[in-house]
PDB file of C-alpha atoms in Angstrom:
ATOM      1  CA  MET A   1      12.030  -3.510  -2.359  1.00 95.00           C
ATOM      2  CA  ASN A   2      14.293  -6.490  -2.963  1.00 97.00           C
ATOM      3  CA  ILE A   3      11.314  -8.864  -3.080  1.00 97.00           C
ATOM      4  CA  ILE A   4       9.359  -6.641  -5.481  1.00 97.00           C
ATOM      5  CA  LEU A   5      12.364  -6.402  -7.779  1.00 98.00           C
ATOM      6  CA  TRP A   6      12.948 -10.159  -7.668  1.00 98.00           C
ATOM      7  CA  VAL A   7       9.312 -10.865  -8.555  1.00 98.00           C
ATOM      8  CA  LEU A   8       9.491  -8.462 -11.494  1.00 98.00           C
ATOM      9  CA  GLN A   9      12.844  -9.879 -12.623  1.00 98.00           C
ATOM     10  CA  ILE A  10      11.577 -13.457 -12.595  1.00 98.00           C
ATOM     11  CA  VAL A  11       8.257 -12.638 -14.292  1.00 98.00           C
ATOM     12  CA  PHE A  12       9.847 -10.540 -17.032  1.00 98.00           C
ATOM     13  CA  GLY A  13      12.873 -12.803 -17.325  1.00 98.00           C
ATOM     14  CA  LEU A  14      10.713 -15.842 -18.028  1.00 98.00           C
ATOM     15  CA  PHE A  15       8.425 -13.810 -20.289  1.00 98.00           C
ATOM     16  CA  PHE A  16      11.285 -12.575 -22.462  1.00 98.00           C
ATOM     17  CA  ILE A  17      12.918 -15.996 -22.648  1.00 98.00           C
ATOM     18  CA  PHE A  18       9.582 -17.464 -23.785  1.00 95.00           C
ATOM     19  CA  VAL A  19       8.913 -14.735 -26.363  1.00 94.00           C
ATOM     20  CA  GLY A  20      12.524 -14.855 -27.560  1.00 96.00           C
ATOM     21  CA  VAL A  21      12.271 -18.586 -28.217  1.00 96.00           C
ATOM     22  CA  GLN A  22       9.037 -17.986 -30.134  1.00 91.00           C
ATOM     23  CA  HIS A  23      11.002 -15.882 -32.622  1.00 92.00           C
ATOM     24  CA  PHE A  24      12.942 -19.018 -33.581  1.00 94.00           C
ATOM     25  CA  VAL A  25      10.117 -21.553 -33.289  1.00 92.00           C
ATOM     26  CA  LEU A  26       7.228 -19.557 -34.682  1.00 88.00           C
ATOM     27  CA  PRO A  27       4.156 -21.566 -33.722  1.00 84.00           C
ATOM     28  CA  PRO A  28       1.086 -21.631 -35.952  1.00 87.00           C
ATOM     29  CA  ASN A  29      -2.205 -20.150 -34.756  1.00 87.00           C
ATOM     30  CA  LEU A  30      -0.827 -17.393 -32.535  1.00 83.00           C
ATOM     31  CA  PRO A  31      -3.523 -15.222 -30.947  1.00 84.00           C
ATOM     32  CA  ALA A  32      -4.614 -12.272 -33.091  1.00 81.00           C
ATOM     33  CA  MET A  33      -2.743  -9.894 -30.809  1.00 78.00           C
ATOM     34  CA  MET A  34       0.532 -11.617 -31.726  1.00 81.00           C
ATOM     35  CA  SER A  35      -0.166 -12.113 -35.434  1.00 81.00           C
ATOM     36  CA  TRP A  36       2.392  -9.392 -36.202  1.00 83.00           C
ATOM     37  CA  MET A  37       5.098 -12.009 -35.605  1.00 86.00           C
ATOM     38  CA  TYR A  38       4.204 -13.661 -38.913  1.00 88.00           C
ATOM     39  CA  GLU A  39       5.056 -10.447 -40.758  1.00 88.00           C
ATOM     40  CA  LEU A  40       8.321  -9.643 -38.983  1.00 89.00           C
ATOM     41  CA  PRO A  41      11.310  -9.918 -41.344  1.00 91.00           C
ATOM     42  CA  ALA A  42      13.604 -12.911 -40.723  1.00 91.00           C
ATOM     43  CA  GLY A  43      16.517 -10.712 -39.661  1.00 93.00           C
ATOM     44  CA  LEU A  44      14.409  -8.992 -37.024  1.00 92.00           C
ATOM     45  CA  HIS A  45      13.234 -12.361 -35.742  1.00 92.00           C
ATOM     46  CA  VAL A  46      16.844 -13.372 -35.154  1.00 95.00           C
ATOM     47  CA  VAL A  47      17.917 -10.068 -33.593  1.00 96.00           C
ATOM     48  CA  SER A  48      14.799  -9.751 -31.423  1.00 96.00           C
ATOM     49  CA  GLY A  49      14.942 -13.393 -30.371  1.00 96.00           C
ATOM     50  CA  ILE A  50      18.582 -13.215 -29.327  1.00 98.00           C
ATOM     51  CA  LEU A  51      18.161  -9.910 -27.485  1.00 98.00           C
ATOM     52  CA  GLU A  52      15.045 -11.084 -25.666  1.00 98.00           C
ATOM     53  CA  ILE A  53      16.558 -14.419 -24.597  1.00 98.00           C
ATOM     54  CA  LEU A  54      19.795 -12.790 -23.409  1.00 98.00           C
ATOM     55  CA  GLY A  55      17.883 -10.013 -21.676  1.00 98.00           C
ATOM     56  CA  GLY A  56      15.604 -12.496 -19.927  1.00 98.00           C
ATOM     57  CA  LEU A  57      18.573 -14.529 -18.761  1.00 98.00           C
ATOM     58  CA  GLY A  58      20.307 -11.330 -17.651  1.00 98.00           C
ATOM     59  CA  LEU A  59      17.373 -10.420 -15.440  1.00 98.00           C
ATOM     60  CA  ILE A  60      17.562 -13.704 -13.544  1.00 98.00           C
ATOM     61  CA  LEU A  61      20.932 -15.471 -13.671  1.00 98.00           C
ATOM     62  CA  PRO A  62      23.380 -12.856 -12.332  1.00 98.00           C
ATOM     63  CA  GLY A  63      21.358 -12.350  -9.165  1.00 97.00           C
ATOM     64  CA  LEU A  64      20.576 -16.025  -8.775  1.00 97.00           C
ATOM     65  CA  PHE A  65      24.236 -17.047  -8.913  1.00 97.00           C
ATOM     66  CA  ARG A  66      25.515 -13.729  -7.488  1.00 96.00           C
ATOM     67  CA  VAL A  67      28.069 -13.391 -10.262  1.00 96.00           C
ATOM     68  CA  GLN A  68      28.424 -10.217 -12.378  1.00 96.00           C
ATOM     69  CA  THR A  69      25.295  -8.761 -10.786  1.00 97.00           C
ATOM     70  CA  ARG A  70      25.963  -5.432 -12.516  1.00 96.00           C
ATOM     71  CA  LEU A  71      24.591  -7.120 -15.639  1.00 98.00           C
ATOM     72  CA  THR A  72      21.026  -7.209 -14.270  1.00 98.00           C
ATOM     73  CA  PRO A  73      20.316  -3.464 -14.548  1.00 98.00           C
ATOM     74  CA  LEU A  74      22.082  -3.452 -17.921  1.00 98.00           C
ATOM     75  CA  ALA A  75      19.864  -6.313 -19.140  1.00 98.00           C
ATOM     76  CA  ALA A  76      16.762  -4.436 -17.972  1.00 98.00           C
ATOM     77  CA  LEU A  77      17.938  -1.277 -19.732  1.00 98.00           C
ATOM     78  CA  GLY A  78      18.684  -3.229 -22.904  1.00 98.00           C
ATOM     79  CA  LEU A  79      15.164  -4.641 -22.853  1.00 98.00           C
ATOM     80  CA  VAL A  80      13.797  -1.095 -22.456  1.00 98.00           C
ATOM     81  CA  PHE A  81      15.408  -0.302 -25.814  1.00 98.00           C
ATOM     82  CA  VAL A  82      13.964  -3.495 -27.312  1.00 98.00           C
ATOM     83  CA  MET A  83      10.509  -2.403 -26.124  1.00 98.00           C
ATOM     84  CA  PHE A  84      10.989   1.059 -27.654  1.00 98.00           C
ATOM     85  CA  GLY A  85      11.899  -0.636 -30.938  1.00 96.00           C
ATOM     86  CA  ALA A  86       8.818  -2.837 -30.650  1.00 95.00           C
ATOM     87  CA  ALA A  87       6.683   0.244 -30.005  1.00 97.00           C
ATOM     88  CA  VAL A  88       8.008   1.873 -33.182  1.00 97.00           C
ATOM     89  CA  TRP A  89       7.236  -1.333 -35.135  1.00 93.00           C
ATOM     90  CA  HIS A  90       3.664  -1.359 -33.820  1.00 93.00           C
ATOM     91  CA  ILE A  91       3.164   2.383 -34.435  1.00 96.00           C
ATOM     92  CA  THR A  92       4.015   1.889 -38.117  1.00 95.00           C
ATOM     93  CA  ARG A  93       1.370  -0.832 -38.275  1.00 91.00           C
ATOM     94  CA  GLY A  94      -1.297   1.130 -36.386  1.00 92.00           C
ATOM     95  CA  GLU A  95      -1.371  -1.414 -33.543  1.00 91.00           C
ATOM     96  CA  PHE A  96      -1.768   1.110 -30.746  1.00 93.00           C
ATOM     97  CA  GLN A  97      -2.870  -1.400 -28.101  1.00 92.00           C
ATOM     98  CA  ASN A  98       0.493  -3.135 -28.519  1.00 93.00           C
ATOM     99  CA  VAL A  99       2.278   0.230 -28.311  1.00 96.00           C
ATOM    100  CA  VAL A 100       0.702   0.898 -24.918  1.00 96.00           C
ATOM    101  CA  GLN A 101       1.750  -2.552 -23.702  1.00 96.00           C
ATOM    102  CA  ASN A 102       5.301  -2.010 -24.982  1.00 97.00           C
ATOM    103  CA  LEU A 103       5.552   1.295 -23.128  1.00 98.00           C
ATOM    104  CA  VAL A 104       4.155  -0.150 -19.884  1.00 98.00           C
ATOM    105  CA  VAL A 105       6.639  -3.045 -20.045  1.00 98.00           C
ATOM    106  CA  ALA A 106       9.440  -0.561 -20.844  1.00 98.00           C
ATOM    107  CA  ALA A 107       8.494   1.494 -17.777  1.00 98.00           C
ATOM    108  CA  LEU A 108       8.543  -1.585 -15.525  1.00 98.00           C
ATOM    109  CA  LEU A 109      11.896  -2.662 -16.964  1.00 98.00           C
ATOM    110  CA  GLY A 110      13.170   0.860 -16.336  1.00 98.00           C
ATOM    111  CA  PHE A 111      12.044   0.481 -12.731  1.00 98.00           C
ATOM    112  CA  ILE A 112      13.978  -2.800 -12.489  1.00 98.00           C
ATOM    113  CA  ALA A 113      17.075  -1.148 -13.961  1.00 98.00           C
ATOM    114  CA  TYR A 114      16.886   1.794 -11.550  1.00 98.00           C
ATOM    115  CA  GLY A 115      15.961  -0.444  -8.626  1.00 98.00           C
ATOM    116  CA  ARG A 116      18.910  -2.780  -9.157  1.00 98.00           C
ATOM    117  CA  TRP A 117      21.259   0.109  -9.843  1.00 98.00           C
ATOM    118  CA  LYS A 118      20.306   2.478  -6.989  1.00 97.00           C
ATOM    119  CA  LEU A 119      17.524   1.244  -4.687  1.00 97.00           C
ATOM    120  CA  SER A 120      18.468  -2.355  -3.947  1.00 97.00           C
ATOM    121  CA  PRO A 121      21.608  -3.400  -5.856  1.00 97.00           C
ATOM    122  CA  LEU A 122      22.431  -7.082  -6.039  1.00 96.00           C
ATOM    123  CA  LYS A 123      25.685  -8.110  -4.356  1.00 94.00           C
ATOM    124  CA  ASP A 124      28.301 -10.266  -6.033  1.00 93.00           C
ATOM    125  CA  ARG A 125      29.413 -13.353  -4.163  1.00 89.00           C
ATOM    126  CA  ARG A 126      32.934 -11.925  -3.753  1.00 82.00           C
ATOM    127  CA  ALA A 127      31.637  -8.614  -2.376  1.00 64.00           C
ATOM    128  CA  THR A 128      30.171 -10.225   0.754  1.00 59.00           C
TER     129      THR A 128
END
C-alpha cells in the first residue's frame, strides 16, 4: 500500500506543481482541452496556481523529508476541494469531459488522503 500511495503522491504532486506553474506562466497554444485557462479570471489564476503548487509540494515533501507528515493527507484533501471547484467551473461551461476528469482525480486524491491518514500513515522523523 505504501508503494502505491507513494507512486500516486509523486505523480499527482508533480502534475499539480506543473499545472500550478502554468497558471502564472500561461503558455500560448495550449491543447484545445486546456483552452479554458485563457478564459479564467486573473484572480482565479493566482488562487488556483498557489493552491495547486502548495498542494503538489504537500503531497511529496513532508513524506520525503519525514517532517510534518500529517500535512500530506491534508494537502490531498485540499486538492480534492480544488478539483470540486474545477468541476463546477467546467460544468458552467458545458465541458463535461473535463468534469469527469476532475472527479476521477478528486477520487484518487481522496484515496491518497485516506491512505495516508488511516491505511499507511507516514511517520515523522522524530516518531521513529
